[in-house]
Coordinates of C-alpha atoms in Angstrom, one line a residue:
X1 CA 0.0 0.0 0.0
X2 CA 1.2 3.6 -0.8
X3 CA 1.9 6.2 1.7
X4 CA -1.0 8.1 0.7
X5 CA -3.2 5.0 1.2
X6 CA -1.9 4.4 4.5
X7 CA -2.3 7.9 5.5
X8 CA -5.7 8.2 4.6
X9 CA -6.8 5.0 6.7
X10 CA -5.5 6.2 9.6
X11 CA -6.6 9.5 9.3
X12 CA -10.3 8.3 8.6
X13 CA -9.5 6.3 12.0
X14 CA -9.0 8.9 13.9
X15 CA -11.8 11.0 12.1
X16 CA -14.6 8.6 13.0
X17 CA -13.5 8.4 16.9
X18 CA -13.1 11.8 17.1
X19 CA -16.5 12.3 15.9
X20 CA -17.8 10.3 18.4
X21 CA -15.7 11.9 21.4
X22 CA -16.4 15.3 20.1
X23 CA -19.7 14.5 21.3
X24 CA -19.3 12.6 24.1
X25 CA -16.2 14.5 26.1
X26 CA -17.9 18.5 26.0
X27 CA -21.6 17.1 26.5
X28 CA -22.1 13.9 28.4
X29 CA -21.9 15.5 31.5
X30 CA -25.2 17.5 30.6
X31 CA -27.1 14.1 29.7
X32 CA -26.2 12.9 32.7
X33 CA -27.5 15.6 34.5
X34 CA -30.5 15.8 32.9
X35 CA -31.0 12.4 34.2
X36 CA -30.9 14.0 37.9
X37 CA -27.6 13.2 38.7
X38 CA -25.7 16.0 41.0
X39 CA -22.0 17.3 40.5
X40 CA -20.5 14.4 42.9
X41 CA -22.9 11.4 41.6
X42 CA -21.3 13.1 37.6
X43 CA -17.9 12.7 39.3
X44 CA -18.1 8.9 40.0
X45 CA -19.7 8.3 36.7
X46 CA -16.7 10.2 34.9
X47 CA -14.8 8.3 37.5
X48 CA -15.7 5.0 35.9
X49 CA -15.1 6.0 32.4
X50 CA -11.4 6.4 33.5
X51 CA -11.0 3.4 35.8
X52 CA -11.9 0.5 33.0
X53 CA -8.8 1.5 31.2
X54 CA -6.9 0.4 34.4
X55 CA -7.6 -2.7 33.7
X56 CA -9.0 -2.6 30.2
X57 CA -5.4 -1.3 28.8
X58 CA -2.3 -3.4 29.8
X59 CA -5.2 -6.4 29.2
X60 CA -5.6 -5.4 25.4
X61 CA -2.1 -4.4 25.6
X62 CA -0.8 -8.1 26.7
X63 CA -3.2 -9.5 23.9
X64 CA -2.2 -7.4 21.0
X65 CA 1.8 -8.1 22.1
X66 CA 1.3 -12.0 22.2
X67 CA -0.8 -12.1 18.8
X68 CA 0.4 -9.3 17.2
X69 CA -3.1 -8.1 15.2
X70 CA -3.9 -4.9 16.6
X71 CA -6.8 -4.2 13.8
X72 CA -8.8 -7.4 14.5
X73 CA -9.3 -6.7 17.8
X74 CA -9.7 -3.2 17.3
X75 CA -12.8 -3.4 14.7
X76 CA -14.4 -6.3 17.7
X77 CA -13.8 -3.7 20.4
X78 CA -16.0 -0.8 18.2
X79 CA -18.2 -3.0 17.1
X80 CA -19.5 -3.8 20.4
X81 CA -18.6 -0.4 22.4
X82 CA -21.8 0.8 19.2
X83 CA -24.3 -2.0 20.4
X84 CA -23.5 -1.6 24.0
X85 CA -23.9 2.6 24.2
X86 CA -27.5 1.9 23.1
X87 CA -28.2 0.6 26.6
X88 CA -28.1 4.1 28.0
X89 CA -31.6 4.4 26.2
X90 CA -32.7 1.8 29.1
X91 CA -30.4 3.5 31.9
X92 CA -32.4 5.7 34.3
X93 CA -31.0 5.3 37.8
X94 CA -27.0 6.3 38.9
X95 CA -26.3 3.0 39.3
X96 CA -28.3 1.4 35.8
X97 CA -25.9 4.8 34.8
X98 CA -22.9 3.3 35.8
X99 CA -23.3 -0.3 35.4
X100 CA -23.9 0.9 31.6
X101 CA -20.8 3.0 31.4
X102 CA -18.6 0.6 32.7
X103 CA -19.5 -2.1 30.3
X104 CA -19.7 0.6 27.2
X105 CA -16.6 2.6 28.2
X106 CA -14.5 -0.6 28.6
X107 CA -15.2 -1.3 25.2
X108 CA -14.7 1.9 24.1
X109 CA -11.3 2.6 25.4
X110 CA -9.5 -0.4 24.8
X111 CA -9.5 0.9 21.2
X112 CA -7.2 3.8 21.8
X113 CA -4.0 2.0 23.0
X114 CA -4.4 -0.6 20.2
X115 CA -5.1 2.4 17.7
X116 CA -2.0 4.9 19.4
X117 CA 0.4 1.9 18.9
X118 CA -0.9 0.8 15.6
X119 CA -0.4 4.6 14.0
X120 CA 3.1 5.4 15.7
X121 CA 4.5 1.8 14.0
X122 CA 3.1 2.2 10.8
X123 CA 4.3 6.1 10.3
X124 CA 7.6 5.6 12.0
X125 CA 8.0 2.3 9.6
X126 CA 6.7 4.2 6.3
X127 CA 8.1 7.9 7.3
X128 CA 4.8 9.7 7.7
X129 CA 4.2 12.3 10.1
X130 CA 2.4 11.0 13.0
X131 CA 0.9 14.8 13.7
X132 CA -0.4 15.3 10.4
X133 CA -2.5 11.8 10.8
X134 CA -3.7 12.2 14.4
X135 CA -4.5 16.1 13.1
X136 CA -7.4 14.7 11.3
X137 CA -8.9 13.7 14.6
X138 CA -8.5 17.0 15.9
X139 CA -10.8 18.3 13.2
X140 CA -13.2 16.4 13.2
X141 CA -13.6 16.4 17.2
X142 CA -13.6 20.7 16.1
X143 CA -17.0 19.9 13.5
X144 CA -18.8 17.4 15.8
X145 CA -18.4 20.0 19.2
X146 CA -20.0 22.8 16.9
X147 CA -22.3 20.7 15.5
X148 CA -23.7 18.9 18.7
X149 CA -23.5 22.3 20.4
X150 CA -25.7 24.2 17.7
X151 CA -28.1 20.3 18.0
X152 CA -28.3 21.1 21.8
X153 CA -29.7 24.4 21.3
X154 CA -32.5 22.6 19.8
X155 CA -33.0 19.3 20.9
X156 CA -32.9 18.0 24.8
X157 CA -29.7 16.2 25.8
X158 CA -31.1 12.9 25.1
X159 CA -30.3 13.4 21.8
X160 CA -26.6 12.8 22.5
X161 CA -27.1 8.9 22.8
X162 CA -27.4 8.8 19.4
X163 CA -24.9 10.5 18.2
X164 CA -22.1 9.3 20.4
X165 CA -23.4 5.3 19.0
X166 CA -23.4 6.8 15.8
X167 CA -19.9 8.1 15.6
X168 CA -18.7 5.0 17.2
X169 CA -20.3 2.9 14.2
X170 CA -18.3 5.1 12.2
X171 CA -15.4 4.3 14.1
X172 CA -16.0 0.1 14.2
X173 CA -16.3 0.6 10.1
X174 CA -13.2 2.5 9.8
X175 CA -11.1 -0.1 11.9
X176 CA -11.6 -2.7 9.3
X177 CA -10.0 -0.2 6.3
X178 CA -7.0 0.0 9.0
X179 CA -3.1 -1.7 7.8
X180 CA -2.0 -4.8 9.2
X181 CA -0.2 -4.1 12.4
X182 CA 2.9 -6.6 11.2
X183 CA 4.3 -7.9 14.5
X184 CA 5.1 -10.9 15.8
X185 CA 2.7 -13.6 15.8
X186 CA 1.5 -15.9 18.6
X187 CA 5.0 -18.3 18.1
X188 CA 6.7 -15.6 20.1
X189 CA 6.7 -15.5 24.0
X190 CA 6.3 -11.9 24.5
X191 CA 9.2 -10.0 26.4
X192 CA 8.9 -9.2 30.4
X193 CA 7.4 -6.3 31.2
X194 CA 8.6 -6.5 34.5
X195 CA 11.6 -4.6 34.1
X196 CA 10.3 -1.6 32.6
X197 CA 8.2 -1.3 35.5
X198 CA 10.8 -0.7 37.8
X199 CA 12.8 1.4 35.4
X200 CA 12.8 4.7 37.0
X201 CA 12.3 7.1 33.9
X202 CA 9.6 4.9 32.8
X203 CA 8.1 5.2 36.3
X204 CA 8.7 9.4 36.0
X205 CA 7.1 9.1 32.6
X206 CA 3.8 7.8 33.8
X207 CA 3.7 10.2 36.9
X208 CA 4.2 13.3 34.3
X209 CA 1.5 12.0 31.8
X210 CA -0.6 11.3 35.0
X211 CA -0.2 14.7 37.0
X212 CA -1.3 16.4 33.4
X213 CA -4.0 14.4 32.9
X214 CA -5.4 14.8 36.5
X215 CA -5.3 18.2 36.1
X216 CA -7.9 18.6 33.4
X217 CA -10.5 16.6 35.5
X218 CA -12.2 19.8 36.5
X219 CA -12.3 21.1 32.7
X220 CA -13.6 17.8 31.4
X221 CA -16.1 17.1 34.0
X222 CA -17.2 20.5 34.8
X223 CA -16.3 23.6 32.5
X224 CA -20.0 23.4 30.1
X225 CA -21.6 23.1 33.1
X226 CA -19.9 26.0 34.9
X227 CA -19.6 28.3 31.3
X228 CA -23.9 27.6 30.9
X229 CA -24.3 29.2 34.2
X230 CA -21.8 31.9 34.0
X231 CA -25.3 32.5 30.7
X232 CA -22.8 31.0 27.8
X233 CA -25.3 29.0 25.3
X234 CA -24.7 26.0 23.9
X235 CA -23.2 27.5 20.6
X236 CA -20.9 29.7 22.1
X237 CA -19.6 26.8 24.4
X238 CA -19.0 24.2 21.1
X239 CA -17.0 26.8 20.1
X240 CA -15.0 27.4 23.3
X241 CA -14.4 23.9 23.2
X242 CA -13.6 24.2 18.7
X243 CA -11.2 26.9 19.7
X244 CA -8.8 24.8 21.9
X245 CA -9.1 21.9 19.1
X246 CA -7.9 24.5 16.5
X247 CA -4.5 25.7 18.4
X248 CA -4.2 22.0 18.8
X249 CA -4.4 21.4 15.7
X250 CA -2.1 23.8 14.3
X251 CA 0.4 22.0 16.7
X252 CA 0.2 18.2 15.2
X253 CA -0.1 20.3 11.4
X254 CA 4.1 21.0 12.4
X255 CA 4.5 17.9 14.9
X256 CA 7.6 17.1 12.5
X257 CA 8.9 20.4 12.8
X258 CA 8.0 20.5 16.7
X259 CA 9.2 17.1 18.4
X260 CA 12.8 17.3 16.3
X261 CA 13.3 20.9 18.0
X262 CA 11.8 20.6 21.4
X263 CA 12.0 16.5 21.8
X264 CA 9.8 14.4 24.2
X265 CA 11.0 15.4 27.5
X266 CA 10.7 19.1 26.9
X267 CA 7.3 18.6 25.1
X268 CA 5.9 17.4 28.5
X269 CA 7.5 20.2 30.6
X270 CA 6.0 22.8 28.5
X271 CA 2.5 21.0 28.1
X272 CA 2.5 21.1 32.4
X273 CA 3.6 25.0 32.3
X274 CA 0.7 25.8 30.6
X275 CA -1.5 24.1 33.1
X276 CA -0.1 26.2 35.3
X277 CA -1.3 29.5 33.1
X278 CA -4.3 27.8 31.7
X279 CA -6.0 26.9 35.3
X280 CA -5.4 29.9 36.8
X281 CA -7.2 31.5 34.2
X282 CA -10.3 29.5 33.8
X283 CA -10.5 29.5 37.6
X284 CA -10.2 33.5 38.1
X285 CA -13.1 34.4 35.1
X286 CA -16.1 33.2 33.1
X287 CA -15.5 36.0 30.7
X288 CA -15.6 35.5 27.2
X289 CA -12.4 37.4 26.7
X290 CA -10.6 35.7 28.7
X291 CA -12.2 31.7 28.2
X292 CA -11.8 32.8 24.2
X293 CA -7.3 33.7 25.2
X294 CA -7.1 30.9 27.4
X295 CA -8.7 27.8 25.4
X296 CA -5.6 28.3 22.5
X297 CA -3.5 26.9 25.5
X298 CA -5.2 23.1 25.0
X299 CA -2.4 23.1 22.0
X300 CA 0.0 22.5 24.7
X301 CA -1.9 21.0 27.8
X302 CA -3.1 18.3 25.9
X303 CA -1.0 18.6 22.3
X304 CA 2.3 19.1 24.0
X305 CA 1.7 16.2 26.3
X306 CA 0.5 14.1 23.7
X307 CA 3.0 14.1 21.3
X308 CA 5.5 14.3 24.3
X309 CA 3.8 10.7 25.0
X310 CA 3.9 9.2 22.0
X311 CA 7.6 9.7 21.1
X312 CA 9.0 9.0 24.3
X313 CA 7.3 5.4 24.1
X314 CA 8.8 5.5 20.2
X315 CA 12.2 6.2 21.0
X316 CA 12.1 4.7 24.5
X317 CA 10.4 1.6 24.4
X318 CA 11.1 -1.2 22.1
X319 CA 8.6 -2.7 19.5
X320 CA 8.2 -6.0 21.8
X321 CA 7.0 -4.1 24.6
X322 CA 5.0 -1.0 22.7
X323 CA 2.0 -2.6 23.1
X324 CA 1.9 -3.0 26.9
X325 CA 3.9 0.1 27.7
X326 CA 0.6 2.3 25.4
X327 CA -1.8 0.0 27.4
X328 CA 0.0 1.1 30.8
X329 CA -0.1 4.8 30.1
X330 CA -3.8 4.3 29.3
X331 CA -4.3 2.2 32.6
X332 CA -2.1 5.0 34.7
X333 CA -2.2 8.0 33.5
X334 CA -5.1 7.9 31.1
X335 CA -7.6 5.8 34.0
X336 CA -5.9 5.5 38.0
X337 CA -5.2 8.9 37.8
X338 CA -8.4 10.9 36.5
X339 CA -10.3 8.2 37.9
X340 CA -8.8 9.0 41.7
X341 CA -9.1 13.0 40.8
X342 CA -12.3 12.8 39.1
X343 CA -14.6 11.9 42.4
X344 CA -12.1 14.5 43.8
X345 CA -13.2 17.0 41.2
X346 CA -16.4 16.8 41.5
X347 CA -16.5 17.5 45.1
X348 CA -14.4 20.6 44.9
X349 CA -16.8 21.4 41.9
X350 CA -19.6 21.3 44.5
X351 CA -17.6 22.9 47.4
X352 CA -15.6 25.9 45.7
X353 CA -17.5 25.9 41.8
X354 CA -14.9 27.7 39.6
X355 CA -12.1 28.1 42.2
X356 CA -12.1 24.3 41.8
X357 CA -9.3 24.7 38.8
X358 CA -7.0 26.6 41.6
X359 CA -6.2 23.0 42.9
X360 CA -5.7 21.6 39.5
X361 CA -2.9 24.2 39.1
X362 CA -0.9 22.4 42.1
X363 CA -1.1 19.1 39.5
X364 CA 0.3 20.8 36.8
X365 CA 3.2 22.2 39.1
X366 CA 4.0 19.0 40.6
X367 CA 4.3 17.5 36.8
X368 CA 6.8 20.5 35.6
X369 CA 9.3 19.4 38.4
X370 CA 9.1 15.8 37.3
X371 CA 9.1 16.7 33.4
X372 CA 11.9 18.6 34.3
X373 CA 13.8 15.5 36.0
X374 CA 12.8 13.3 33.3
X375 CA 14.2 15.8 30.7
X376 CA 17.6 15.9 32.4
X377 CA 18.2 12.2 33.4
X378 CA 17.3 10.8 29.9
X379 CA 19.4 10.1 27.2
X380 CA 16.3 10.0 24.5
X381 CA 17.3 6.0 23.5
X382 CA 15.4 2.7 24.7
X383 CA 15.4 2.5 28.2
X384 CA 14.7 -1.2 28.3

């Protein structure tokens, strides 16, 4: 297959499951509080979506090393993550709510390890540029926030079921137009993850990624609810939202350009600086000046960090253990560490509203002194 071709699949990968999230991560709170759930019963659903992964990624991870077909088991995960989200048609209570998210969720997110590792082997083997791939993603999560926001304006929240099942039917079809994943098959005993768990950078990786992630529990969880009662409509929240998918999309357009100058380590230093900036802003003021200057710093919150992510397990981890080292970032930092912070979150939500981000500003410091450490103590080669 050509370059071109290859590109195109994954970037129609990432456009379908960005379509659904672009739904899902600005909105589901509302649906769920339509259903009469308060801000600490929203924190311990959002707690949920981030605790399968514990489990759910160094399990897929282990699976996909052993057998080596990351695409298989990536078009059975979507497949069923769309049937199972239909349940929440039949989920009333918090705890019908949850039972329902856990299944659908665990589904859901075992699809992004598999799809992370599958996209940074076939662009680092074929010389594409992972940004401009994942990019695609960005824009589409951009179209579906604007267009679910102008929908809400007009339709009740319920709506959203739909459209989140929707976009991950989207995302089960574009799975099977993914490239083989070319790894080892089951004949080979897959290498010990053990030691990289001890390894002390590795161990400093996952406490960066997880600090930064923590610290957007608040936003995720909270900020449409806090921005619709600071009188922002729905439109002009999709957009808030569209605007820090834009700056980070401008990122991943010069990812090339970006990781060669700044590297990994320095990636995720600069992505928890922002935090720092970026927090303090959103927990200070609800106005529209100043939510409209502060959103463009999701290009390195989130941008930084991810690309920051990505190329340190490239360069850092070897092909044997790529699998499981993506399915331990999603377990760590991507679930244990929101899923502690969001229940967190979503009593400080209820306690101090706003002045709730002023806590999620300590996160982001504590990560800058350990991206920092990283930054100096590694050498940028494998590390196991």
């Amino acid at each position: 297959m050509s370059q071109g071709g290859l590109a195109f699949r994954l970037s129609a990968y990432y456009a379908a499951l960005f379509t659904a999230m672009g739904a899902h991560m600005p909105f589901w709170p509302l649906w769920l509080k339509t259903k009469g759930l308060g801000a600490a019963e929203i924190g311990l659903i959002m707690a949920a979506t981030y605790l399968t992964k514990i489990v759910v990624g160094p399990a897929i991870g282990h699976v996909a090393d052993h057998y080596g077909d990351r695409r298989r088991l990536m078009v059975l995960l979507a497949g069923c993550a769309t049937l199972s989200w239909t349940l929440f048609t039949l989920a009333d209570s918090f705890w019908a709510i949850l039972a329902v998210t856990s299944l659908a969720v665990s589904l859901w997110s075992g699809i992004f390890p598999l799809g992370e590792n599958l996209a940074m082997m076939t662009t680092q083997r074929h010389h594409i540029d992972y940004g401009r791939v994942r990019l695609w993603g960005s824009l589409t999560f951009i179209g579906s926030a604007i267009a679910v926001g102008s929908l809400l304006t007009h339709q009740p929240p319920a709506v959203l079921v739909w459209v989140v099942g929707g976009g991950l039917g989207l995302t089960a079809l574009a799975c099977l137009g993914l490239p083989a994943s070319e790894t080892a098959g089951r004949q080979h005993r897959p290498a010990r993850l053990w030691p990289l768990l001890k390894n002390p950078l590795f161990l400093a990786f996952l406490a960066v990624t997880s600090l930064n992630t923590a610290s957007h529990t608040v936003y995720y969880a909270f900020a449409t609810i806090h921005w619709q009662g600071a009188g922002l409509d729905g439109d002009v929240i999709g957009l808030l939202w569209a605007e820090g998918v834009i700056a980070e999309v401008m990122l991943f357009a010069f990812s090339g350009r970006v990781v060669a100058k700044f590297g990994p380590g320095r990636l995720l230093a600069v992505a928890c600086a922002a935090g720092i900036v970026r927090w303090l802003v959103l927990g200070t003021s609800t106005a529209l000046p100043a939510l409209i200057m502060v959103q463009g710093l999701h290009a390195a919150t989130f941008g930084c960090a991810h690309l920051g992510a990505m190329h340190f397990i490239q360069r850092a981890i070897p092909t044997a253990l790529s699998a499981r080292a993506q399915g331990m970032l999603s377990a760590v930092a991507m679930g244990l560490a929101p899923a502690i912070m969001s229940p967190v979150a979503g009593r400080l939500y209820e306690a101090m509203a706003g002045q709730a981000f002023f806590i999620m500003v300590v996160l982001s410091a504590a990560g800058l002194a350990l991206a920092l450490w990283l930054r100096r103590k590694w050498d940028g080669h494998a590390i196991a």
